[in-house]
CSV table of C-alpha atoms in Angstrom, one decimal:
chain,number,residue,atom,x,y,z
A,129,MET,CA,20.8,8.0,28.5
A,130,ARG,CA,19.6,5.2,28.9
A,131,ASN,CA,15.8,4.8,30.2
A,132,VAL,CA,12.9,2.5,30.4
A,133,PHE,CA,11.5,4.3,27.6
A,134,HIS,CA,14.8,2.6,25.3
A,135,GLU,CA,14.7,-0.4,26.6
A,136,GLN,CA,11.1,-1.3,25.4
A,137,LEU,CA,12.3,0.9,22.6
A,138,ASP,CA,14.8,-2.1,21.5
A,139,ALA,CA,12.6,-4.4,22.8
A,140,VAL,CA,10.4,-2.8,19.9
A,141,PHE,CA,12.4,-3.0,17.5
A,142,GLU,CA,14.1,-6.2,17.5
A,143,ASP,CA,9.8,-7.7,17.0
A,144,LEU,CA,10.7,-5.7,13.2
A,145,THR,CA,13.5,-7.5,12.9
A,146,ARG,CA,11.8,-10.8,13.5
A,147,ILE,CA,8.7,-9.6,11.8
A,148,CYS,CA,11.3,-8.6,8.7
A,149,GLY,CA,12.8,-12.8,8.6
A,150,GLN,CA,9.4,-13.8,8.5
A,151,VAL,CA,8.4,-11.7,5.7
A,152,GLU,CA,12.1,-12.9,3.6
A,153,ILE,CA,10.4,-16.5,4.4
A,154,ALA,CA,7.2,-15.3,2.1
A,155,VAL,CA,8.9,-14.1,0.0
A,156,ARG,CA,11.0,-16.8,-0.4
A,157,ARG,CA,8.2,-19.5,0.0
A,158,ALA,CA,6.6,-17.7,-2.3
A,159,THR,CA,8.5,-16.9,-5.5
A,160,GLU,CA,9.8,-20.8,-4.8
A,161,SER,CA,6.2,-21.8,-5.2
A,162,LEU,CA,5.6,-20.1,-8.4
A,163,LEU,CA,8.7,-21.5,-10.0
A,164,THR,CA,8.1,-24.8,-9.1
A,165,GLY,CA,3.9,-25.2,-9.3
A,166,ASP,CA,4.1,-26.7,-5.7
A,167,ALA,CA,0.8,-26.1,-4.1
A,168,ALA,CA,2.1,-27.1,-0.6
A,169,VAL,CA,4.6,-24.5,-0.3
A,170,ALA,CA,1.9,-21.5,-1.6
A,171,GLU,CA,-0.3,-23.1,0.8
A,172,GLN,CA,2.1,-22.1,3.8
A,173,VAL,CA,2.6,-18.8,2.5
A,174,ILE,CA,-0.5,-18.4,2.6
A,175,THR,CA,-2.0,-19.7,5.7
A,176,GLY,CA,1.6,-18.4,7.2
A,177,ASP,CA,0.3,-14.9,6.2
A,178,ALA,CA,-1.9,-15.0,9.9
A,179,GLU,CA,0.9,-15.6,12.0
A,180,ILE,CA,2.5,-11.9,10.5
A,181,ASP,CA,-0.7,-10.6,10.9
A,182,ARG,CA,-0.5,-11.4,15.1
A,183,ALA,CA,3.3,-10.2,15.4
A,184,ARG,CA,2.0,-6.9,13.7
A,185,GLU,CA,-0.4,-6.4,16.4
A,186,LYS,CA,1.8,-7.7,19.1
A,187,VAL,CA,4.1,-4.1,18.2
A,188,GLU,CA,1.1,-1.9,18.0
A,189,GLU,CA,0.0,-2.6,21.3
A,190,SER,CA,3.8,-2.6,23.3
A,191,ALA,CA,4.1,0.6,20.8
A,192,PHE,CA,0.4,2.2,22.2
A,193,GLU,CA,1.6,1.4,25.5
A,194,LEU,CA,5.1,3.3,24.6
A,195,LEU,CA,3.3,6.1,23.9
A,196,SER,CA,0.4,5.8,26.6
A,197,LEU,CA,2.7,5.5,30.2
A,198,GLN,CA,5.9,7.1,28.6
A,199,GLN,CA,4.3,10.5,26.8
A,200,PRO,CA,7.4,10.5,24.4
A,201,VAL,CA,8.4,14.2,22.7
A,202,ALA,CA,9.9,15.5,19.5
A,203,GLY,CA,12.8,13.2,18.4
A,204,ASP,CA,11.5,9.7,20.6
A,205,LEU,CA,7.9,9.5,19.7
A,206,ARG,CA,8.9,10.3,15.8
A,207,VAL,CA,10.8,7.5,16.3
A,208,ILE,CA,7.6,5.6,17.4
A,209,ILE,CA,5.6,7.1,13.8
A,210,ALA,CA,8.4,5.5,12.5
A,211,ALA,CA,7.7,1.8,14.4
A,212,LEU,CA,4.1,2.1,13.5
A,213,ARG,CA,4.8,2.7,9.9
A,214,MET,CA,7.8,0.0,9.5
A,215,VAL,CA,5.2,-2.7,11.1
A,216,THR,CA,2.6,-1.3,8.3
A,217,GLU,CA,4.7,-1.6,5.7
A,218,LEU,CA,6.1,-5.1,6.4
A,219,GLU,CA,2.5,-6.5,6.9
A,220,ARG,CA,2.1,-5.2,3.5
A,221,MET,CA,4.5,-7.0,2.1
A,222,GLY,CA,3.5,-9.9,3.4
A,223,ASP,CA,0.2,-10.0,1.8
A,224,LEU,CA,2.0,-9.0,-1.7
A,225,SER,CA,3.8,-12.1,-0.8
A,226,VAL,CA,0.3,-14.2,-0.2
A,227,HIS,CA,-0.7,-12.8,-3.6
A,228,VAL,CA,2.4,-14.0,-5.5
A,229,ALA,CA,1.3,-17.5,-3.8
A,230,LYS,CA,-2.0,-17.4,-4.8
A,231,ILE,CA,-1.1,-17.5,-8.7
A,232,ALA,CA,1.1,-20.0,-7.9
A,233,ARG,CA,-1.8,-21.5,-7.0
A,234,LEU,CA,-3.9,-20.9,-9.2
A,235,ARG,CA,-2.2,-22.0,-12.3
A,236,VAL,CA,-1.1,-25.6,-10.1
A,237,PRO,CA,0.0,-28.5,-11.7
A,238,ASN,CA,1.2,-25.6,-14.1
A,239,VAL,CA,3.6,-23.5,-13.5
A,240,ALA,CA,2.6,-19.7,-13.8
A,241,VAL,CA,5.8,-18.3,-15.0
A,242,PRO,CA,6.8,-19.6,-19.0
A,243,ASP,CA,9.8,-20.4,-19.5
A,244,ALA,CA,10.7,-17.9,-21.8
A,245,ILE,CA,10.8,-15.0,-18.9
A,246,ARG,CA,11.8,-17.7,-16.2
A,247,ALA,CA,15.4,-15.7,-15.8
A,248,THR,CA,13.7,-12.3,-15.7
A,249,MET,CA,11.2,-13.7,-12.9
A,250,THR,CA,13.7,-15.6,-11.0
A,251,SER,CA,16.4,-12.2,-10.6
A,252,MET,CA,12.5,-10.6,-9.5
A,253,GLY,CA,12.1,-13.0,-6.7
A,254,GLU,CA,15.4,-13.0,-5.6
A,255,THR,CA,16.4,-9.4,-5.7
A,256,ALA,CA,12.9,-8.7,-3.6
A,257,GLU,CA,14.1,-11.6,-0.9
A,258,ASP,CA,17.4,-9.9,-0.9
A,259,MET,CA,15.4,-6.4,-0.5
A,260,VAL,CA,13.9,-7.8,2.8
A,261,ARG,CA,16.9,-9.5,3.8
A,262,ARG,CA,19.3,-6.8,3.7
A,263,VAL,CA,16.3,-4.4,5.5
A,264,GLY,CA,16.0,-6.5,8.4
A,265,GLN,CA,20.2,-6.3,9.0
A,266,ILE,CA,19.4,-2.3,8.5
A,267,ILE,CA,16.5,-2.9,11.1
A,268,GLU,CA,18.7,-4.8,13.6
A,269,LYS,CA,21.6,-3.1,13.3
A,270,ARG,CA,20.0,0.5,12.5
A,271,ASP,CA,22.8,0.9,9.9
A,272,VAL,CA,22.2,4.1,7.5
A,273,GLY,CA,25.3,3.4,5.5
A,274,ALA,CA,22.9,0.3,4.0
A,275,ALA,CA,19.6,2.5,4.7
A,276,ILE,CA,21.1,4.9,2.0
A,277,GLU,CA,22.7,2.1,-0.4
A,278,LEU,CA,20.3,0.4,-0.5
A,279,GLY,CA,17.7,2.9,-1.5
A,280,ARG,CA,20.1,3.3,-4.3
A,281,ASP,CA,19.9,-0.7,-5.8
A,282,ASP,CA,15.9,0.1,-6.0
A,283,GLU,CA,17.0,0.4,-9.9
A,284,VAL,CA,17.3,-3.5,-10.0
A,285,MET,CA,13.8,-4.2,-9.7
A,286,ASP,CA,12.7,-0.7,-11.8
A,287,ARG,CA,14.9,-3.1,-14.8
A,288,LEU,CA,14.0,-6.0,-14.1
A,289,ARG,CA,10.1,-4.5,-14.5
A,290,ARG,CA,11.1,-2.6,-17.3
A,291,ASP,CA,12.9,-5.7,-19.0
A,292,SER,CA,9.1,-8.7,-17.8
A,293,PHE,CA,7.4,-5.7,-20.1
A,294,ALA,CA,9.9,-6.0,-23.8
A,295,GLN,CA,9.0,-9.6,-23.4
A,296,LEU,CA,5.4,-9.4,-22.7
A,297,LEU,CA,5.1,-7.2,-25.5
A,298,GLY,CA,7.8,-7.9,-28.1
A,299,ASP,CA,6.7,-10.0,-31.0
A,300,ASP,CA,7.8,-13.1,-30.1
A,301,TRP,CA,5.4,-13.8,-27.5
A,302,GLU,CA,3.8,-16.8,-27.6
A,303,HIS,CA,2.6,-18.0,-24.8
A,304,GLY,CA,-1.2,-16.3,-24.6
A,305,VAL,CA,-2.7,-13.3,-22.0
A,306,GLU,CA,-3.3,-14.9,-19.7
A,307,ALA,CA,0.6,-15.7,-19.1
A,308,ALA,CA,1.3,-12.3,-19.2
A,309,VAL,CA,-1.2,-11.2,-17.4
A,310,ASP,CA,-0.1,-13.4,-14.1
A,311,ILE,CA,3.8,-11.7,-14.4
A,312,ALA,CA,2.1,-8.3,-15.3
A,313,LEU,CA,0.9,-8.8,-12.1
A,314,LEU,CA,3.5,-10.8,-10.2
A,315,GLY,CA,6.0,-7.6,-11.5
A,316,ARG,CA,4.1,-5.4,-10.0
A,317,TYR,CA,3.6,-7.6,-6.6
A,318,TYR,CA,7.4,-7.8,-6.2
A,319,GLU,CA,8.4,-4.2,-7.1
A,320,ARG,CA,5.6,-3.5,-4.6
A,321,ILE,CA,7.4,-4.8,-1.7
A,322,ALA,CA,10.8,-3.7,-3.6
A,323,ASP,CA,8.7,-0.2,-2.5
A,324,HIS,CA,8.6,-1.0,0.8
A,325,ALA,CA,11.9,-2.5,1.7
A,326,VAL,CA,13.2,0.9,0.7
A,327,SER,CA,10.2,2.8,2.3
A,328,ILE,CA,11.7,0.8,5.2
A,329,ALA,CA,15.0,1.7,5.0
A,330,ASN,CA,14.5,5.5,4.7
A,331,ARG,CA,12.2,5.2,8.0
A,332,VAL,CA,16.0,3.3,9.8
A,333,VAL,CA,17.8,6.5,8.3
A,334,PHE,CA,15.2,8.9,10.0
A,335,VAL,CA,15.0,7.2,13.1
A,336,VAL,CA,19.0,7.3,13.6
A,337,THR,CA,19.8,10.6,12.2
A,338,GLY,CA,16.3,12.6,13.0
A,339,GLN,CA,16.5,13.2,9.0
A,340,ASN,CA,15.1,11.8,5.3
A,341,PRO,CA,17.6,10.2,3.5
A,342,ARG,CA,17.3,12.6,0.6
A,343,SER,CA,18.7,15.8,3.3
A,344,ILE,CA,21.6,13.3,4.4
A,345,GLU,CA,22.7,12.6,0.7
A,346,SER,CA,22.6,15.9,-1.3
B,93,MET,CA,-15.5,17.9,27.3
B,94,ARG,CA,-15.0,20.2,24.6
B,95,ASN,CA,-11.2,21.5,24.6
B,96,VAL,CA,-8.1,22.8,22.9
B,97,PHE,CA,-7.2,19.1,22.2
B,98,HIS,CA,-10.1,18.7,20.3
B,99,GLU,CA,-10.9,21.6,18.5
B,100,GLN,CA,-7.5,20.9,16.9
B,101,LEU,CA,-8.5,17.4,16.3
B,102,ASP,CA,-11.6,18.6,14.2
B,103,ALA,CA,-9.2,21.0,12.4
B,104,VAL,CA,-7.5,17.4,11.5
B,105,PHE,CA,-10.7,15.6,10.6
B,106,GLU,CA,-11.7,18.8,8.5
B,107,ASP,CA,-7.9,19.0,6.8
B,108,LEU,CA,-9.1,14.8,5.9
B,109,THR,CA,-12.7,15.4,4.6
B,110,ARG,CA,-10.4,18.0,2.2
B,111,ILE,CA,-7.5,16.2,0.9
B,112,CYS,CA,-10.1,13.4,0.2
B,113,GLY,CA,-11.9,15.6,-1.8
B,114,GLN,CA,-8.8,16.0,-3.8
B,115,VAL,CA,-7.9,12.5,-3.8
B,116,GLU,CA,-12.1,11.9,-5.5
B,117,ILE,CA,-10.9,15.0,-8.0
B,118,ALA,CA,-8.2,13.0,-8.9
B,119,VAL,CA,-9.9,9.7,-9.6
B,120,ARG,CA,-12.2,11.6,-11.6
B,121,ARG,CA,-9.9,13.1,-13.7
B,122,ALA,CA,-7.7,9.8,-14.4
B,123,THR,CA,-10.6,7.7,-14.7
B,124,GLU,CA,-11.7,10.6,-17.4
B,125,SER,CA,-7.7,10.5,-19.3
B,126,LEU,CA,-8.6,6.7,-19.1
B,127,LEU,CA,-11.6,6.8,-21.3
B,128,THR,CA,-11.1,9.7,-24.0
B,129,GLY,CA,-7.2,9.7,-24.2
B,130,ASP,CA,-7.0,12.9,-23.0
B,131,ALA,CA,-3.1,13.8,-22.5
B,132,ALA,CA,-3.9,17.0,-20.4
B,133,VAL,CA,-6.3,15.6,-18.2
B,134,ALA,CA,-3.9,13.2,-17.4
B,135,GLU,CA,-1.2,15.5,-16.8
B,136,GLN,CA,-3.4,17.2,-14.7
B,137,VAL,CA,-3.8,13.7,-12.4
B,138,ILE,CA,-0.3,13.5,-12.5
B,139,THR,CA,1.4,16.8,-11.8
B,140,GLY,CA,-1.6,18.0,-9.2
B,141,ASP,CA,-0.2,14.6,-6.6
B,142,ALA,CA,2.5,16.5,-5.3
B,143,GLU,CA,-0.8,18.8,-3.9
B,144,ILE,CA,-1.9,15.5,-2.1
B,145,ASP,CA,2.1,15.6,-0.8
B,146,ARG,CA,2.0,18.7,0.9
B,147,ALA,CA,-1.6,18.5,2.1
B,148,ARG,CA,-0.6,14.9,4.3
B,149,GLU,CA,2.4,16.3,5.6
B,150,LYS,CA,0.6,18.6,7.0
B,151,VAL,CA,-2.0,16.5,8.7
B,152,GLU,CA,1.3,14.7,9.7
B,153,GLU,CA,2.8,17.5,11.2
B,154,SER,CA,-0.3,18.7,12.8
B,155,ALA,CA,-1.0,15.5,14.6
B,156,PHE,CA,2.2,15.0,15.5
B,157,GLU,CA,2.2,18.4,17.9
B,158,LEU,CA,-1.4,17.5,18.9
B,159,LEU,CA,1.1,14.2,20.4
B,160,SER,CA,3.9,16.3,21.5
B,161,LEU,CA,1.6,19.2,23.3
B,162,GLN,CA,-1.5,17.3,24.0
B,163,GLN,CA,0.0,14.1,25.0
B,164,PRO,CA,-3.6,12.3,25.0
B,165,VAL,CA,-3.5,8.6,26.1
B,166,ALA,CA,-6.3,5.9,25.3
B,167,GLY,CA,-8.4,6.4,23.3
B,168,ASP,CA,-7.9,10.3,22.2
B,169,LEU,CA,-4.3,8.8,21.4
B,170,ARG,CA,-5.6,5.7,18.9
B,171,VAL,CA,-7.9,8.4,17.7
B,172,ILE,CA,-4.7,10.4,15.9
B,173,ILE,CA,-2.7,7.5,15.0
B,174,ALA,CA,-5.8,7.0,12.8
B,175,ALA,CA,-6.4,9.9,11.3
B,176,LEU,CA,-2.3,9.1,10.6
B,177,ARG,CA,-2.7,6.4,9.1
B,178,MET,CA,-6.4,7.6,7.0
B,179,VAL,CA,-3.8,10.5,6.0
B,180,THR,CA,-1.0,8.1,4.2
B,181,GLU,CA,-3.8,5.5,2.8
B,182,LEU,CA,-5.4,9.0,1.0
B,183,GLU,CA,-2.0,9.8,-0.2
B,184,ARG,CA,-2.0,6.3,-1.6
B,185,MET,CA,-5.0,6.8,-3.1
B,186,GLY,CA,-3.7,9.8,-5.2
B,187,ASP,CA,-0.7,7.7,-5.7
B,188,LEU,CA,-2.9,5.3,-7.9
B,189,SER,CA,-4.9,7.6,-9.3
B,190,VAL,CA,-0.9,8.5,-10.9
B,191,HIS,CA,-0.5,5.3,-11.8
B,192,VAL,CA,-4.0,5.1,-13.6
B,193,ALA,CA,-3.2,8.3,-15.6
B,194,LYS,CA,-0.7,7.5,-16.5
B,195,ILE,CA,-1.5,4.7,-18.4
B,196,ALA,CA,-3.7,6.8,-20.3
B,197,ARG,CA,-0.6,9.2,-21.0
B,198,LEU,CA,1.6,6.2,-22.4
B,199,ARG,CA,-1.3,5.1,-25.0
B,200,VAL,CA,-2.3,8.8,-26.5
B,201,PRO,CA,-3.6,9.1,-28.9
B,202,ASN,CA,-4.9,6.2,-28.5
B,203,VAL,CA,-7.0,4.8,-25.8
B,204,ALA,CA,-5.7,2.0,-22.8
B,205,VAL,CA,-9.1,0.7,-22.8
B,206,PRO,CA,-10.8,-1.5,-26.0
B,207,ASP,CA,-14.1,-0.5,-26.3
B,208,ALA,CA,-15.5,-4.4,-25.4
B,209,ILE,CA,-14.6,-3.5,-21.8
B,210,ARG,CA,-15.0,-0.2,-22.0
B,211,ALA,CA,-18.3,-0.9,-19.9
B,212,THR,CA,-16.5,-2.8,-17.2
B,213,MET,CA,-14.0,-0.3,-16.8
B,214,THR,CA,-16.3,2.8,-16.5
B,215,SER,CA,-18.3,0.9,-14.4
B,216,MET,CA,-14.7,0.5,-11.7
B,217,GLY,CA,-13.8,4.0,-12.3
B,218,GLU,CA,-17.4,5.3,-11.4
B,219,THR,CA,-17.4,3.3,-8.3
B,220,ALA,CA,-13.7,4.0,-7.3
B,221,GLU,CA,-14.7,7.4,-6.9
B,222,ASP,CA,-18.2,6.7,-6.1
B,223,MET,CA,-16.8,5.2,-3.1
B,224,VAL,CA,-14.1,8.4,-2.3
B,225,ARG,CA,-16.9,10.5,-2.2
B,226,ARG,CA,-18.7,8.5,-0.1
B,227,VAL,CA,-15.6,8.3,2.8
B,228,GLY,CA,-15.2,11.6,2.1
B,229,GLN,CA,-18.6,11.8,4.3
B,230,ILE,CA,-18.0,10.2,6.2
B,231,ILE,CA,-14.9,11.8,7.7
B,232,GLU,CA,-16.8,14.8,7.2
B,233,LYS,CA,-19.9,13.3,9.5
B,234,ARG,CA,-18.5,10.7,11.7
B,235,ASP,CA,-21.0,7.9,9.7
B,236,VAL,CA,-20.6,5.0,11.3
B,237,GLY,CA,-23.3,3.4,9.5
B,238,ALA,CA,-22.8,4.3,6.0
B,239,ALA,CA,-18.9,3.0,7.4
B,240,ILE,CA,-20.1,0.1,7.8
B,241,GLU,CA,-22.4,0.2,4.6
B,242,LEU,CA,-19.0,0.8,2.0
B,243,GLY,CA,-17.7,-2.1,3.7
B,244,ARG,CA,-20.6,-4.0,2.4
B,245,ASP,CA,-20.4,-2.8,-1.0
B,246,ASP,CA,-16.7,-3.5,-1.6
B,247,GLU,CA,-17.9,-6.9,-3.3
B,248,VAL,CA,-18.9,-4.8,-6.3
B,249,MET,CA,-15.5,-3.7,-7.3
B,250,ASP,CA,-14.8,-7.6,-6.8
B,251,ARG,CA,-17.3,-8.4,-9.2
B,252,LEU,CA,-16.0,-6.0,-11.2
B,253,ARG,CA,-12.3,-7.4,-11.3
B,254,ARG,CA,-13.8,-10.6,-11.7
B,255,ASP,CA,-15.6,-9.4,-15.0
B,256,SER,CA,-12.9,-8.0,-16.7
B,257,PHE,CA,-10.8,-10.9,-16.1
B,258,ALA,CA,-13.6,-13.6,-17.7
B,259,GLN,CA,-13.0,-10.8,-20.8
B,260,LEU,CA,-9.4,-10.8,-20.7
B,261,LEU,CA,-9.3,-14.2,-20.9
B,262,GLY,CA,-12.1,-15.4,-23.1
B,263,ASP,CA,-11.9,-17.0,-25.9
B,264,ASP,CA,-13.1,-14.0,-27.9
B,265,TRP,CA,-10.2,-11.6,-26.8
B,266,GLU,CA,-9.1,-10.3,-30.0
B,267,HIS,CA,-7.1,-6.7,-28.8
B,268,GLY,CA,-3.8,-8.7,-28.1
B,269,VAL,CA,-1.6,-8.4,-24.8
B,270,GLU,CA,-0.6,-5.1,-24.6
B,271,ALA,CA,-4.8,-3.5,-23.9
B,272,ALA,CA,-5.1,-7.2,-21.6
B,273,VAL,CA,-2.0,-6.1,-19.3
B,274,ASP,CA,-3.1,-2.2,-19.0
B,275,ILE,CA,-6.8,-3.4,-17.7
B,276,ALA,CA,-5.1,-6.7,-15.1
B,277,LEU,CA,-3.0,-3.4,-13.9
B,278,LEU,CA,-5.8,-1.2,-14.2
B,279,GLY,CA,-8.0,-3.3,-12.7
B,280,ARG,CA,-5.6,-3.6,-10.1
B,281,TYR,CA,-4.7,-0.1,-8.9
B,282,TYR,CA,-8.9,0.9,-9.2
B,283,GLU,CA,-9.2,-2.6,-6.0
B,284,ARG,CA,-6.4,-0.7,-4.2
B,285,ILE,CA,-8.2,2.5,-4.2
B,286,ALA,CA,-11.2,0.6,-3.4
B,287,ASP,CA,-9.6,-1.8,-0.7
B,288,HIS,CA,-8.0,1.9,0.9
B,289,ALA,CA,-11.2,3.4,0.7
B,290,VAL,CA,-12.6,0.4,2.4
B,291,SER,CA,-9.8,0.4,4.7
B,292,ILE,CA,-10.4,4.4,5.7
B,293,ALA,CA,-14.1,3.7,6.7
B,294,ASN,CA,-13.7,0.7,9.5
B,295,ARG,CA,-10.7,3.8,10.6
B,296,VAL,CA,-13.4,6.0,11.1
B,297,VAL,CA,-15.7,3.4,12.8
B,298,PHE,CA,-13.0,2.5,15.2
B,299,VAL,CA,-12.3,6.2,16.2
B,300,VAL,CA,-16.0,6.8,17.0
B,301,THR,CA,-17.3,3.6,18.8
B,302,GLY,CA,-13.5,2.0,19.8
B,303,GLN,CA,-14.6,-1.0,18.0
B,304,ASN,CA,-13.2,-2.4,15.0
B,305,PRO,CA,-16.5,-2.9,12.1
B,306,ARG,CA,-16.3,-7.0,12.8
B,307,SER,CA,-17.0,-6.8,16.3
B,308,ILE,CA,-20.4,-4.0,16.0
B,309,GLU,CA,-21.7,-6.2,13.6
B,310,SER,CA,-21.3,-9.1,14.7
């Protein structure tokens, strides 16, 4: 049955899709600033984060209103709680993009990523951005199949992170401690963006099916 | 007015206090394993985390039940949502302790922390543990004064992290890239534990006063 509650819930999910689009731009620009050393682009990510924070607050207020006025129970209640958790994770992904951009800014006029590891870090940035783009579509279309697939692809990021460590800790690393520390932390930030994308995808599976992905796959 | 709702809510906060105690033990053991290279203690943290996860699930179920059966509105609704967020953060602090313990385990039979930076890392571990201990009391006693104080003390962790970077990136760092990468990631994990402690303290302020700490202080 479609009713006011479900129309308002749809509006919340439209907001989530829109915020995911903002996060996608933040991740793309953060990676761009990192690979080019462009301080202006890094600055865009850092100052632009306030907009994502405001959008999160708006979703939270809508969700509280829905909870307070519509008094949902059972499944509907869990869907709104899931939406609240999704927006928290999206905001966090924005924060992580800011962390990437701040490392980029710190090294201007240099580039934080040495050429030797540029390919790995480019792939990490592209993988993170791609996962955020896909999770936006997953939220928009409530696409359970794509959500389960995203969970499986998380291993791409894990492999890239292992590759980056192998390079940093290899005998032929000649870029010193500072670059190694930057790369290790950047890898951590991108990995967390990917973790959150998978977590949001799992929440969409739960929202649509009432089950967690693991119980569906098995 | 005390009623069934508020009794059940008290029970949720008792559970949160108990989980915070489990997290405190996890942080303490993680630091111990890190400073001693004791694989058995690291293993306790890693396997023990499942218990924190189960405790989180229990709190989530209690909160859902409260929301579903008692249909709270306005302030009471926000308090339960705050409790749900607090338990998510406590679980995350447990995960971060596991990350610390895994670095310790990875370097056995060696110790991940070189002597030159041992004092700084010991302080970081102690500061994190102290913040978790204090936030447990803050949850238990709904202590707004102590919560606001905890937020102010967060700068201790920031300073320790800056100190660690100064040591890693100083000319006299002679422990190579691997130790530096370990220290940078460990610093990140401890910093996140401290961030979550402050965030939980802020949620307690909100639960008690209905206001965020910033608006109270100003």
